[in-house]
Coordinates of N, CA, C and O and ligand atoms in Angstrom, one line a residue:
M666 N -26.0 58.6 121.9 CA -24.8 58.6 121.7 C -24.2 57.9 122.7 O -23.8 58.4 123.8
R667 N -22.8 57.1 122.6 CA -21.7 56.9 123.2 C -20.7 56.8 122.5 O -20.4 56.4 121.5
I668 N -19.8 58.0 123.1 CA -18.6 58.0 122.8 C -17.4 57.5 123.6 O -17.1 57.7 125.2
G669 N -16.1 56.4 123.1 CA -15.2 55.7 124.0 C -14.3 56.9 123.9 O -13.4 57.6 122.8
V670 N -13.3 56.5 125.1 CA -12.4 57.4 125.3 C -11.0 56.2 125.8 O -11.2 55.7 126.6
L671 N -10.3 56.0 124.4 CA -9.4 55.0 125.1 C -8.3 55.2 126.2 O -8.3 56.4 126.2
A672 N -8.3 54.6 127.4 CA -8.1 55.0 128.7 C -7.5 54.1 129.1 O -7.0 53.2 130.0
L673 N -5.8 53.8 128.2 CA -4.7 53.3 128.3 C -3.8 53.9 129.3 O -2.8 53.3 130.3
Q674 N -3.4 55.0 128.6 CA -2.6 55.9 129.3 C -2.8 58.1 128.6 O -3.4 57.5 127.5
G675 N -2.5 58.3 129.4 CA -2.6 59.7 128.8 C -3.9 60.3 129.5 O -4.4 60.4 130.6
A676 N -4.0 61.5 128.2 CA -5.3 62.6 129.3 C -6.6 62.1 129.2 O -7.5 62.6 128.6
F677 N -7.0 60.9 129.6 CA -8.5 60.6 129.0 C -9.5 60.8 130.2 O -10.6 61.2 129.6
R678 N -9.5 61.4 131.3 CA -10.1 61.4 131.6 C -10.5 63.0 131.5 O -11.9 63.2 131.8
E679 N -9.5 63.7 131.3 CA -10.1 65.2 131.0 C -10.9 65.3 130.0 O -11.9 65.8 129.7
H680 N -10.9 64.0 129.0 CA -11.4 63.8 127.7 C -12.7 63.8 128.3 O -14.1 63.7 127.7
I681 N -13.0 63.1 128.9 CA -14.5 62.1 129.4 C -15.3 63.2 130.5 O -16.3 63.3 129.6
M682 N -14.3 64.3 130.9 CA -15.3 65.3 131.9 C -15.4 65.9 130.8 O -16.7 66.8 131.1
M683 N -14.6 66.2 129.7 CA -14.9 67.3 128.5 C -16.6 66.5 127.9 O -17.7 67.7 128.2
L684 N -16.7 65.5 127.8 CA -17.7 65.0 127.1 C -18.9 65.0 128.2 O -20.1 65.3 127.2
E685 N -18.7 64.7 129.5 CA -20.1 64.9 130.4 C -20.6 66.5 130.2 O -21.4 66.5 130.7
A686 N -19.6 67.4 130.3 CA -19.9 68.4 130.3 C -21.4 68.9 129.5 O -22.0 69.5 129.5
L687 N -20.7 68.2 128.1 CA -21.5 68.6 126.9 C -23.2 67.5 126.8 O -23.8 67.4 126.0
E688 N -23.0 66.7 128.0 CA -24.2 65.7 128.4 C -23.9 64.6 127.4 O -25.3 64.3 126.6
V689 N -23.1 64.2 126.9 CA -22.7 63.1 126.2 C -22.1 61.8 127.0 O -21.4 62.2 127.8
T690 N -22.8 60.6 126.7 CA -22.5 59.7 127.6 C -21.0 59.4 126.9 O -20.4 59.0 125.9
A691 N -20.1 58.9 128.1 CA -18.3 58.9 127.2 C -18.2 57.8 128.7 O -18.5 57.7 129.6
V692 N -17.6 56.9 127.8 CA -17.2 55.6 128.3 C -15.2 55.3 128.7 O -14.5 55.8 127.5
P693 N -14.7 55.0 129.4 CA -13.4 54.9 129.2 C -13.4 53.3 128.7 O -14.1 52.5 129.5
V694 N -12.6 53.7 127.9 CA -12.3 51.9 126.5 C -10.8 51.3 127.4 O -9.6 52.4 127.1
R695 N -11.3 50.1 127.8 CA -10.0 49.4 128.1 C -9.7 48.1 127.5 O -8.2 47.6 127.6
Q696 N -11.2 47.7 126.8 CA -10.9 45.9 126.3 C -11.7 46.3 124.9 O -12.2 47.3 125.0
P697 N -10.9 45.9 123.7 CA -11.2 46.0 122.3 C -13.2 45.6 122.7 O -13.6 46.2 121.9
A698 N -13.2 44.8 123.4 CA -14.9 44.2 123.6 C -15.9 45.4 123.7 O -16.9 45.5 122.6
Q699 N -15.4 46.4 124.4 CA -16.3 47.8 124.7 C -16.5 48.6 123.0 O -17.5 49.4 123.3
L700 N -15.7 48.3 121.9 CA -15.6 48.7 120.7 C -17.1 49.4 120.2 O -17.3 49.9 119.5
G701 N -17.7 48.1 120.3 CA -18.7 47.5 119.1 C -20.3 48.5 119.9 O -20.6 48.8 118.7
E702 N -20.1 49.0 121.2 CA -21.1 50.0 121.3 C -20.7 51.7 121.2 O -21.8 52.3 121.4
L703 N -20.2 51.7 120.1 CA -19.3 53.3 120.3 C -20.1 53.7 118.9 O -19.8 53.4 117.8
S704 N -20.3 55.3 118.7 CA -20.6 55.7 117.9 C -19.2 56.7 117.5 O -18.6 57.2 116.4
G705 N -17.8 56.5 118.6 CA -16.7 57.5 118.4 C -16.1 56.9 119.2 O -16.5 56.9 120.5
L706 N -14.8 57.2 118.8 CA -13.4 56.8 119.8 C -12.3 58.0 119.6 O -12.0 58.5 118.7
I707 N -12.3 58.7 121.1 CA -11.3 59.6 120.7 C -9.7 58.6 121.5 O -10.0 58.1 122.9
I708 N -8.4 58.9 121.0 CA -7.2 58.2 121.4 C -6.8 59.5 121.6 O -6.5 60.7 120.7
P709 N -6.3 59.6 122.9 CA -5.8 60.8 124.0 C -4.5 61.5 124.2 O -3.6 60.5 123.1
G710 N -4.3 62.3 123.9 CA -2.8 62.5 123.9 C -1.8 61.9 125.5 O -2.5 61.2 126.1
G711 N -0.8 61.7 125.6 CA 0.1 61.3 126.5 C 1.4 61.3 125.7 O 1.8 61.8 125.0
E712 N 1.9 60.0 125.6 CA 2.6 58.8 125.0 C 2.7 58.0 123.8 O 2.1 56.7 124.3
S713 N 2.7 58.5 122.6 CA 2.5 57.3 121.3 C 3.7 56.6 121.7 O 2.6 55.0 121.2
T714 N 4.1 56.1 121.9 CA 4.8 55.1 122.2 C 4.5 54.0 123.1 O 3.8 52.8 123.1
A715 N 4.0 54.7 123.9 CA 3.5 54.1 125.2 C 1.8 53.4 125.0 O 1.4 51.8 125.4
I716 N 1.4 54.1 124.5 CA -0.2 53.9 124.2 C -0.5 52.9 123.1 O -1.1 51.9 123.1
G717 N 0.8 52.9 122.5 CA 0.9 51.9 121.0 C 1.3 50.7 121.4 O 0.8 49.4 120.8
K718 N 2.3 50.7 122.6 CA 2.4 49.3 123.0 C 1.5 48.6 124.0 O 1.0 47.6 123.8
L719 N 0.8 49.5 124.8 CA -0.6 48.8 125.3 C -1.8 48.5 124.4 O -2.2 47.7 124.7
M720 N -2.0 49.3 123.3 CA -2.8 48.7 122.3 C -2.5 47.3 121.6 O -3.1 46.7 121.7
D721 N -1.2 47.4 121.6 CA -0.6 46.0 121.1 C -0.8 44.8 122.0 O -1.4 44.1 121.5
A722 N -0.4 45.3 123.3 CA -0.4 44.3 124.4 C -2.5 44.1 124.5 O -2.4 42.5 124.5
Y723 N -2.9 44.6 124.3 CA -4.9 44.8 124.7 C -5.4 44.1 123.1 O -6.7 43.5 123.3
G724 N -4.2 44.2 122.2 CA -5.0 43.7 121.2 C -5.8 44.7 120.6 O -7.4 44.2 119.8
F725 N -5.7 45.8 120.8 CA -6.6 46.9 120.0 C -6.7 47.5 118.4 O -7.4 48.1 117.9
Y726 N -5.7 47.0 117.9 CA -5.1 47.6 116.5 C -6.1 47.0 115.4 O -7.0 48.0 115.1
D727 N -6.4 46.1 115.2 CA -7.3 45.2 114.5 C -8.7 45.8 114.9 O -9.6 46.3 113.6
P728 N -9.3 45.4 115.6 CA -10.5 46.1 116.2 C -10.7 47.6 116.0 O -12.2 47.9 115.6
I729 N -10.1 48.2 116.4 CA -10.2 49.8 116.3 C -10.4 50.1 114.4 O -11.5 50.5 114.3
R730 N -9.7 49.6 113.7 CA -10.1 49.5 112.4 C -11.4 48.8 112.0 O -11.6 49.7 111.0
Q731 N -11.6 47.6 112.5 CA -12.2 47.2 111.9 C -13.7 47.7 112.5 O -14.8 48.2 111.9
Q732 N -13.8 48.4 113.4 CA -15.3 49.4 113.6 C -15.3 50.4 112.9 O -16.3 50.8 112.9
H733 N -14.1 51.1 112.9 CA -13.9 52.2 111.8 C -14.7 52.6 110.6 O -15.6 52.8 110.5
D734 N -14.8 50.8 110.5 CA -14.8 50.5 109.2 C -16.5 50.1 109.0 O -17.3 50.4 107.9
A735 N -16.7 49.6 110.2 CA -18.3 49.5 110.5 C -19.2 51.0 110.5 O -20.4 50.9 111.1
G736 N -18.2 51.9 110.9 CA -19.1 53.4 111.1 C -18.7 53.9 112.6 O -19.5 55.3 112.5
M737 N -18.1 53.6 112.9 CA -17.1 54.1 114.5 C -16.5 55.3 114.0 O -14.9 55.4 113.3
A738 N -16.5 56.6 114.1 CA -15.9 57.9 114.0 C -14.5 57.5 114.7 O -14.8 57.6 115.8
I739 N -13.1 58.4 114.7 CA -12.3 58.5 115.2 C -11.7 59.8 115.2 O -11.6 60.9 114.9
W740 N -11.0 60.1 116.7 CA -10.4 61.5 116.9 C -9.7 60.9 117.2 O -8.9 60.9 119.0
G741 N -7.9 61.8 116.9 CA -6.9 61.9 117.4 C -6.6 62.9 117.9 O -6.4 63.8 117.6
T742 N -5.8 63.1 119.9 CA -5.4 64.6 119.9 C -3.7 64.3 120.6 O -3.8 62.8 121.6
C743 N -3.0 65.0 119.5 CA -1.9 64.7 120.0 C -0.7 63.7 119.8 O -1.1 62.5 118.6
A744 N -0.6 62.7 120.8 CA -0.2 62.0 120.4 C -1.4 60.6 119.8 O -1.1 59.7 118.8
G745 N -2.3 61.1 120.1 CA -3.6 60.2 119.4 C -3.4 60.6 117.6 O -4.0 59.4 117.0
A746 N -2.8 61.7 117.2 CA -3.0 62.1 115.8 C -2.0 61.5 115.4 O -1.9 61.1 114.4
I747 N -0.8 61.1 116.5 CA 0.3 60.3 115.7 C -0.3 58.4 115.6 O 0.0 58.1 114.5
L748 N -1.0 57.9 116.6 CA -1.3 56.9 116.0 C -2.6 56.4 115.3 O -2.6 55.2 114.7
V749 N -3.1 57.5 114.8 CA -3.8 57.2 113.6 C -3.0 57.5 112.4 O -4.0 57.5 111.4
A750 N -2.0 58.1 112.1 CA -1.8 58.7 110.9 C -0.8 57.6 109.7 O -0.8 56.5 110.7
H751 N -0.8 57.8 108.7 CA -0.7 56.9 107.7 C 1.0 56.5 107.8 O 1.8 55.7 107.5
E752 N 1.6 58.0 108.2 CA 3.3 57.9 108.4 C 3.6 58.9 109.7 O 2.7 59.9 109.7
V753 N 4.4 58.0 110.6 CA 4.9 58.6 111.3 C 6.6 58.8 111.5 O 6.9 58.1 111.1
L754 N 7.0 60.3 111.4 CA 7.8 60.8 111.1 C 8.9 60.8 112.4 O 8.3 61.8 113.3
D755 N 10.2 60.5 112.4 CA 10.8 60.5 114.1 C 10.5 59.5 114.9 O 10.4 59.9 116.1
A756 N 9.9 58.5 114.1 CA 9.4 57.5 114.7 C 10.1 56.7 115.5 O 11.3 56.3 115.1
L757 N 9.8 56.1 116.9 CA 10.9 54.9 117.3 C 11.0 53.6 116.1 O 10.3 53.8 115.1
P758 N 12.1 53.1 115.9 CA 12.4 52.1 115.0 C 11.1 50.9 114.5 O 10.6 50.6 114.3
D759 N 10.4 50.7 116.3 CA 9.4 49.6 115.9 C 8.2 50.7 116.2 O 7.2 49.8 116.5
Q760 N 7.7 51.8 116.2 CA 6.6 52.3 116.3 C 5.5 51.9 115.7 O 5.6 52.3 114.1
Q761 N 4.5 51.2 115.8 CA 3.2 51.0 114.5 C 2.0 52.0 114.5 O 2.0 53.1 116.0
S762 N 1.7 52.6 113.6 CA 0.5 53.0 113.9 C -1.2 52.2 113.4 O -0.7 51.5 112.5
L763 N -2.1 53.1 113.8 CA -3.1 52.6 113.2 C -3.6 52.7 111.4 O -3.8 51.9 110.7
D764 N -2.6 53.4 111.2 CA -2.6 53.9 109.7 C -4.1 54.1 108.9 O -4.4 53.4 107.7
L765 N -4.8 54.9 109.4 CA -6.5 55.3 108.9 C -6.2 56.5 108.6 O -7.2 56.6 107.5
M766 N -5.7 57.8 109.2 CA -5.6 58.8 107.9 C -4.7 59.4 107.1 O -3.1 58.7 107.6
D767 N -5.1 59.8 106.0 CA -4.0 59.3 105.0 C -3.1 61.3 105.5 O -3.3 62.1 104.6
I768 N -2.7 61.4 106.8 CA -1.6 62.1 107.3 C -0.2 61.9 107.7 O -0.3 60.3 107.8
A769 N 0.9 62.7 107.3 CA 1.7 62.3 107.9 C 2.2 63.4 109.2 O 2.3 64.6 109.0
V770 N 3.1 62.4 110.0 CA 2.9 63.7 111.1 C 4.3 63.2 112.1 O 4.7 61.8 112.0
R771 N 4.9 64.4 111.8 CA 6.1 64.4 112.8 C 6.2 64.6 114.2 O 5.6 65.5 114.6
R772 N 6.8 63.6 114.7 CA 6.9 63.6 116.4 C 7.3 64.7 116.7 O 8.8 64.8 116.6
N773 N 7.3 65.6 118.2 CA 7.8 66.3 118.8 C 8.6 67.4 117.9 O 9.4 67.7 118.2
A774 N 7.7 67.5 116.9 CA 7.9 68.6 115.9 C 8.4 70.2 116.7 O 9.2 70.7 115.7
F775 N 7.9 70.2 117.2 CA 7.9 71.8 117.7 C 8.8 72.1 118.6 O 9.5 73.5 118.8
G776 N 10.2 71.1 118.6 CA 11.1 71.5 119.2 C 11.1 71.6 120.8 O 10.0 71.8 121.6
R777 N 12.3 70.8 120.9 CA 12.3 71.1 122.7 C 12.5 72.6 123.3 O 12.1 72.7 124.4
Q778 N 12.6 73.4 122.8 CA 12.8 74.7 123.5 C 11.9 75.2 123.8 O 11.5 76.0 124.2
V779 N 10.8 74.9 122.4 CA 9.7 75.4 123.0 C 8.7 74.0 123.6 O 7.6 73.7 122.9
D780 N 9.2 73.0 124.0 CA 8.4 71.9 124.4 C 6.7 71.8 124.5 O 6.2 71.3 124.3
S781 N 6.9 73.1 125.4 CA 5.2 73.1 125.7 C 4.9 74.2 125.7 O 5.6 75.1 125.9
F782 N 4.1 75.2 125.0 CA 3.7 76.1 124.9 C 1.9 76.6 124.5 O 1.3 75.3 124.3
E783 N 1.4 77.3 124.4 CA -0.2 78.1 124.5 C 0.2 78.9 123.2 O 0.7 79.6 123.2
A784 N -1.1 78.8 122.0 CA -1.0 79.8 120.9 C -2.3 79.6 120.5 O -3.2 78.4 120.5
D785 N -2.8 80.5 119.8 CA -4.5 81.1 119.3 C -4.0 80.2 118.1 O -3.2 80.8 117.0
V786 N -4.7 79.4 117.7 CA -5.3 79.3 116.5 C -6.6 79.2 115.6 O -7.6 79.6 116.5
D787 N -6.5 79.2 114.3 CA -7.3 79.5 113.7 C -8.2 77.9 113.3 O -7.4 77.4 112.1
F788 N -9.1 78.0 113.8 CA -10.0 76.8 113.6 C -10.9 76.4 113.0 O -12.4 76.8 113.3
S789 N -11.1 76.1 111.7 CA -12.8 76.5 110.9 C -13.8 75.3 111.2 O -13.1 74.4 111.5
G790 N -14.6 75.8 111.2 CA -15.9 75.2 111.6 C -16.1 75.2 113.1 O -17.0 74.6 113.3
L791 N -15.6 75.8 114.3 CA -16.4 75.9 115.2 C -17.6 77.0 115.5 O -17.7 77.7 114.7
D792 N -18.0 76.8 116.5 CA -19.1 77.9 116.8 C -18.6 78.9 116.8 O -17.5 79.1 117.6
G793 N -19.1 80.2 116.5 CA -18.7 81.8 117.0 C -17.6 81.7 116.1 O -17.5 81.7 115.0
S794 N -16.7 82.2 117.2 CA -15.3 82.5 116.4 C -14.8 81.5 116.0 O -14.4 80.3 116.3
D795 N -13.6 81.9 114.8 CA -12.7 80.3 114.3 C -11.5 80.8 115.8 O -11.0 79.6 115.6
E796 N -11.5 81.3 116.6 CA -10.0 81.5 117.1 C -10.2 80.2 118.3 O -11.1 80.4 118.9
Y797 N -9.0 79.4 118.9 CA -9.4 78.5 119.9 C -7.9 78.2 120.2 O -7.0 78.6 119.5
R798 N -8.1 78.4 121.3 CA -6.7 78.4 122.3 C -6.4 77.1 122.3 O -7.0 76.3 123.0
G799 N -4.9 76.7 122.0 CA -4.4 75.3 121.5 C -3.1 75.5 122.5 O -2.5 76.1 123.0
V800 N -3.4 74.4 123.1 CA -2.8 74.1 124.3 C -1.7 72.9 123.9 O -1.9 71.7 123.4
F801 N -0.3 72.9 123.4 CA 0.7 72.7 122.6 C 1.8 71.7 124.1 O 2.3 72.4 124.5
I802 N 1.9 70.5 123.6 CA 2.2 69.7 124.7 C 3.3 68.8 124.0 O 3.1 67.8 123.8
R803 N 4.8 69.0 124.2 CA 5.3 67.8 123.4 C 4.8 67.7 121.8 O 5.0 66.4 121.4
A804 N 4.3 68.5 121.3 CA 3.4 68.3 120.2 C 3.8 67.7 118.4 O 5.0 68.6 118.4
P805 N 3.4 67.0 118.5 CA 3.9 66.7 116.8 C 3.2 67.7 116.0 O 2.1 68.8 116.3
W806 N 3.7 67.9 114.8 CA 3.0 68.5 113.7 C 2.2 67.9 112.3 O 2.8 66.5 112.3
I807 N 1.6 68.0 111.5 CA 0.9 67.0 110.7 C 1.8 67.8 109.6 O 1.3 69.1 108.9
E808 N 2.9 67.1 109.0 CA 3.9 67.8 108.2 C 3.0 68.1 106.5 O 3.6 68.7 105.5
S809 N 2.2 66.6 106.3 CA 1.3 66.4 105.1 C 0.1 65.8 104.8 O -0.1 64.9 106.0
V810 N -0.5 65.8 104.2 CA -1.8 65.3 104.1 C -2.5 65.0 102.5 O -1.8 65.6 101.5
G811 N -3.4 63.8 102.7 CA -3.3 63.5 101.2 C -4.7 64.3 100.8 O -5.3 64.9 101.5
V812 N -5.1 63.3 99.5 CA -6.2 64.7 98.9 C -7.3 64.5 99.4 O -8.3 65.8 99.4
G813 N -7.8 63.8 100.4 CA -8.6 63.6 101.1 C -9.5 64.5 102.4 O -9.9 63.8 102.9
V814 N -8.3 64.8 102.4 CA -7.9 65.5 103.9 C -8.1 67.4 104.1 O -7.3 67.8 103.3
E815 N -9.2 67.5 104.9 CA -9.5 68.6 105.0 C -8.2 69.6 106.2 O -8.4 68.9 107.2
I816 N -7.6 70.6 105.8 CA -6.8 71.2 107.0 C -7.8 72.3 107.8 O -8.5 72.8 106.9
L817 N -8.0 71.8 109.0 CA -9.1 73.0 109.5 C -8.6 74.0 110.5 O -8.8 75.1 111.1
A818 N -6.5 73.7 110.7 CA -6.5 74.7 111.7 C -4.6 74.3 111.3 O -4.1 73.8 111.1
R819 N -4.0 76.0 111.7 CA -2.4 76.0 111.2 C -2.1 77.0 112.8 O -2.7 78.0 112.9
H820 N -0.5 76.7 112.8 CA 0.2 77.4 113.9 C 1.6 78.2 113.3 O 2.1 77.0 112.7
D821 N 1.6 79.2 113.1 CA 2.9 79.2 112.3 C 3.0 78.7 111.1 O 4.4 78.0 110.9
G822 N 1.9 78.1 110.5 CA 2.0 78.0 108.8 C 2.0 76.3 109.0 O 2.0 75.4 108.0
E823 N 2.1 75.6 110.0 CA 2.0 74.2 110.2 C 0.8 73.8 110.5 O 0.2 74.4 111.3
I824 N 0.6 72.5 110.0 CA -0.8 72.0 110.0 C -1.0 71.2 111.5 O -0.4 70.6 111.9
V825 N -1.9 72.0 112.1 CA -2.3 71.6 113.8 C -3.4 70.6 113.9 O -3.7 69.9 114.9
A826 N -4.4 71.1 112.7 CA -6.0 69.8 112.7 C -6.0 69.8 111.7 O -6.3 70.6 110.5
A827 N -6.8 68.5 111.4 CA -6.8 67.9 110.1 C -8.3 66.9 110.2 O -8.5 66.2 111.0
R828 N -9.1 67.4 109.0 CA -10.4 66.1 108.9 C -10.4 65.6 107.8 O -10.1 65.9 106.9
Q829 N -10.8 64.0 108.2 CA -10.6 63.1 106.6 C -12.0 62.6 107.1 O -12.2 61.4 108.0
Q830 N -13.1 62.5 106.3 CA -14.2 61.9 106.5 C -14.6 62.0 108.2 O -15.2 63.1 108.5
D831 N -14.8 60.9 108.2 CA -15.2 60.4 110.3 C -14.1 60.9 110.4 O -13.9 59.6 111.6
M832 N -13.1 61.4 110.2 CA -11.6 61.1 111.6 C -11.7 62.8 111.7 O -11.2 62.9 110.4
L833 N -10.9 62.6 112.7 CA -10.0 64.6 113.4 C -8.9 64.0 113.6 O -8.8 63.0 114.9
A834 N -8.2 65.0 113.5 CA -6.6 64.9 113.9 C -6.4 66.6 114.5 O -6.4 66.8 113.8
T835 N -5.9 66.1 116.0 CA -5.4 67.7 116.8 C -4.1 67.1 117.1 O -4.2 66.3 118.1
V836 N -3.3 68.3 117.0 CA -1.9 67.7 117.4 C -1.8 68.8 119.2 O -0.9 68.5 120.2
F837 N -2.9 69.6 119.3 CA -3.0 70.1 120.5 C -4.0 69.6 121.2 O -4.9 68.6 121.2
H838 N -4.4 70.3 122.7 CA -5.2 69.1 123.2 C -6.4 70.1 124.0 O -6.0 70.7 125.1
P839 N -7.4 69.8 123.1 CA -8.5 70.3 123.8 C -9.5 70.7 125.2 O -10.1 71.0 125.3
E840 N -8.8 68.9 125.3 CA -9.5 68.3 126.6 C -8.9 69.9 127.8 O -9.4 69.3 129.5
L841 N -7.7 69.9 127.5 CA -7.4 70.7 128.8 C -7.3 72.1 128.6 O -6.6 73.0 129.8
T842 N -8.2 72.7 128.0 CA -9.0 73.9 128.1 C -10.4 74.0 128.6 O -11.0 72.8 128.9
G843 N -10.9 74.9 129.0 CA -12.1 75.1 129.2 C -13.0 75.6 128.5 O -14.3 75.5 128.4
D844 N -12.7 75.2 127.1 CA -13.4 75.9 125.8 C -14.1 74.3 125.1 O -13.2 73.3 124.6
P845 N -15.3 74.1 125.2 CA -15.5 73.0 124.8 C -15.9 72.5 123.2 O -16.4 71.4 122.9
R846 N -15.9 73.9 122.4 CA -16.3 73.6 121.1 C -15.9 72.4 119.9 O -16.6 72.2 119.2
V847 N -14.4 71.8 120.3 CA -13.4 71.4 120.0 C -14.4 70.1 119.7 O -14.8 69.1 118.9
H848 N -14.9 69.9 121.1 CA -15.6 68.4 121.7 C -17.2 68.7 121.0 O -17.6 67.2 120.3
R849 N -17.4 69.5 120.6 CA -18.6 70.1 120.5 C -18.6 69.7 118.7 O -19.3 68.9 118.3
Y850 N -17.4 70.0 118.1 CA -17.7 70.1 116.6 C -17.4 68.3 116.2 O -17.9 67.9 115.0
F851 N -16.6 67.7 116.8 CA -16.5 66.2 116.7 C -17.8 65.4 117.1 O -18.1 64.9 116.4
V852 N -18.6 65.7 118.4 CA -19.7 65.4 118.7 C -20.7 65.6 117.3 O -21.5 64.7 117.0
E853 N -20.9 66.8 117.5 CA -22.3 67.0 116.5 C -21.7 67.1 114.7 O -22.3 66.2 113.9
T854 N -20.9 67.4 114.7 CA -20.5 67.5 113.3 C -19.7 66.3 112.6 O -20.4 66.0 111.3
I855 N -19.0 66.0 113.1 CA -18.4 65.0 112.8 C -19.0 63.2 113.2 O -19.5 62.5 111.9
V856 N -19.2 63.1 114.7 CA -19.8 61.9 114.8 C -21.3 61.9 114.4 O -22.2 61.0 113.9
G857 N -22.0 63.0 114.7 CA -23.5 63.4 114.3 C -23.6 63.9 112.8 O -25.2 63.5 112.4
G858 N -22.6 64.1 112.1 CA -23.4 64.4 110.7 C -23.4 63.1 109.8 O -22.9 63.5 108.7
R859 N -22.6 62.1 110.1 CA -22.2 61.0 109.3 C -23.5 60.3 108.4 O -24.8 60.9 108.7
Ligands
LIG582 N1 5.5 63.6 122.4 C1 4.2 62.7 122.7 C2 4.5 62.0 121.7 O1 5.3 61.5 120.5 C3 3.2 63.6 122.4 C4 3.0 64.3 123.6 C5 1.6 64.1 123.6 O2 0.3 63.7 123.2 N2 1.3 65.9 124.3 O3 3.8 60.9 121.8

C-alpha cells in the first residue's frame, strides 16, 4: 500500500512522518503523474487558497478526481478538508475546490479570537477510546453534510470530522499530535476497508 501526501504547501512532512511511524510507504506528491500508483492521498493543512492555486498551476484537479473515481481514497485535513468540499463558505471569490465530498465547509469558522487551540474531541471509530486531542489552527468547520456523509466528531456542537465512503475530512491536525490513531483509521478502515 502506498499513500501519497500532496506536497505543494503546508504540513505534508508531518503526515509523511506519521505514516512512516505506522510502517506505511508514504510518498510526497508533487506531480499529477505520481497519483496513479497510490491507494490513498492526503491533502494536508496549510492555506487552502495557496494549495488550490498550486494545484491549478500543476494541473492536479482533474487527475485527482479521476484517480478517486478509479479507487484512490482521499483524506483532507484542515485546508485539505476545504479543498475536497462540495461547497466552501467564506471562500475567496475565485477559490476552487475539488467538489468530491458532499459537505459545506466554512473557512476560519472558529474565529480570530480563538485562531488556534487544542481540545479533546469524541471521534467515533478510533482504536481504544474515542477521545482524541484535536489541534485546531485557523480551522474551518463542517457546516452541513449530505445524506451519504457520516459525522465522526464534533467540537462545541460543530462538525469537525466526517466520512463519505472512501473519503475523510478532519478540520484539525492529527499529524501534529503524537497520536497515530486517525492515520491508522484512514489506512486500515478507509483505504484498507474498501
Ligand atoms: N484557514 C486556512 C484556510 O482557509 C486553513 C488553516 C489550516 O489548514 N490549518 O486554508
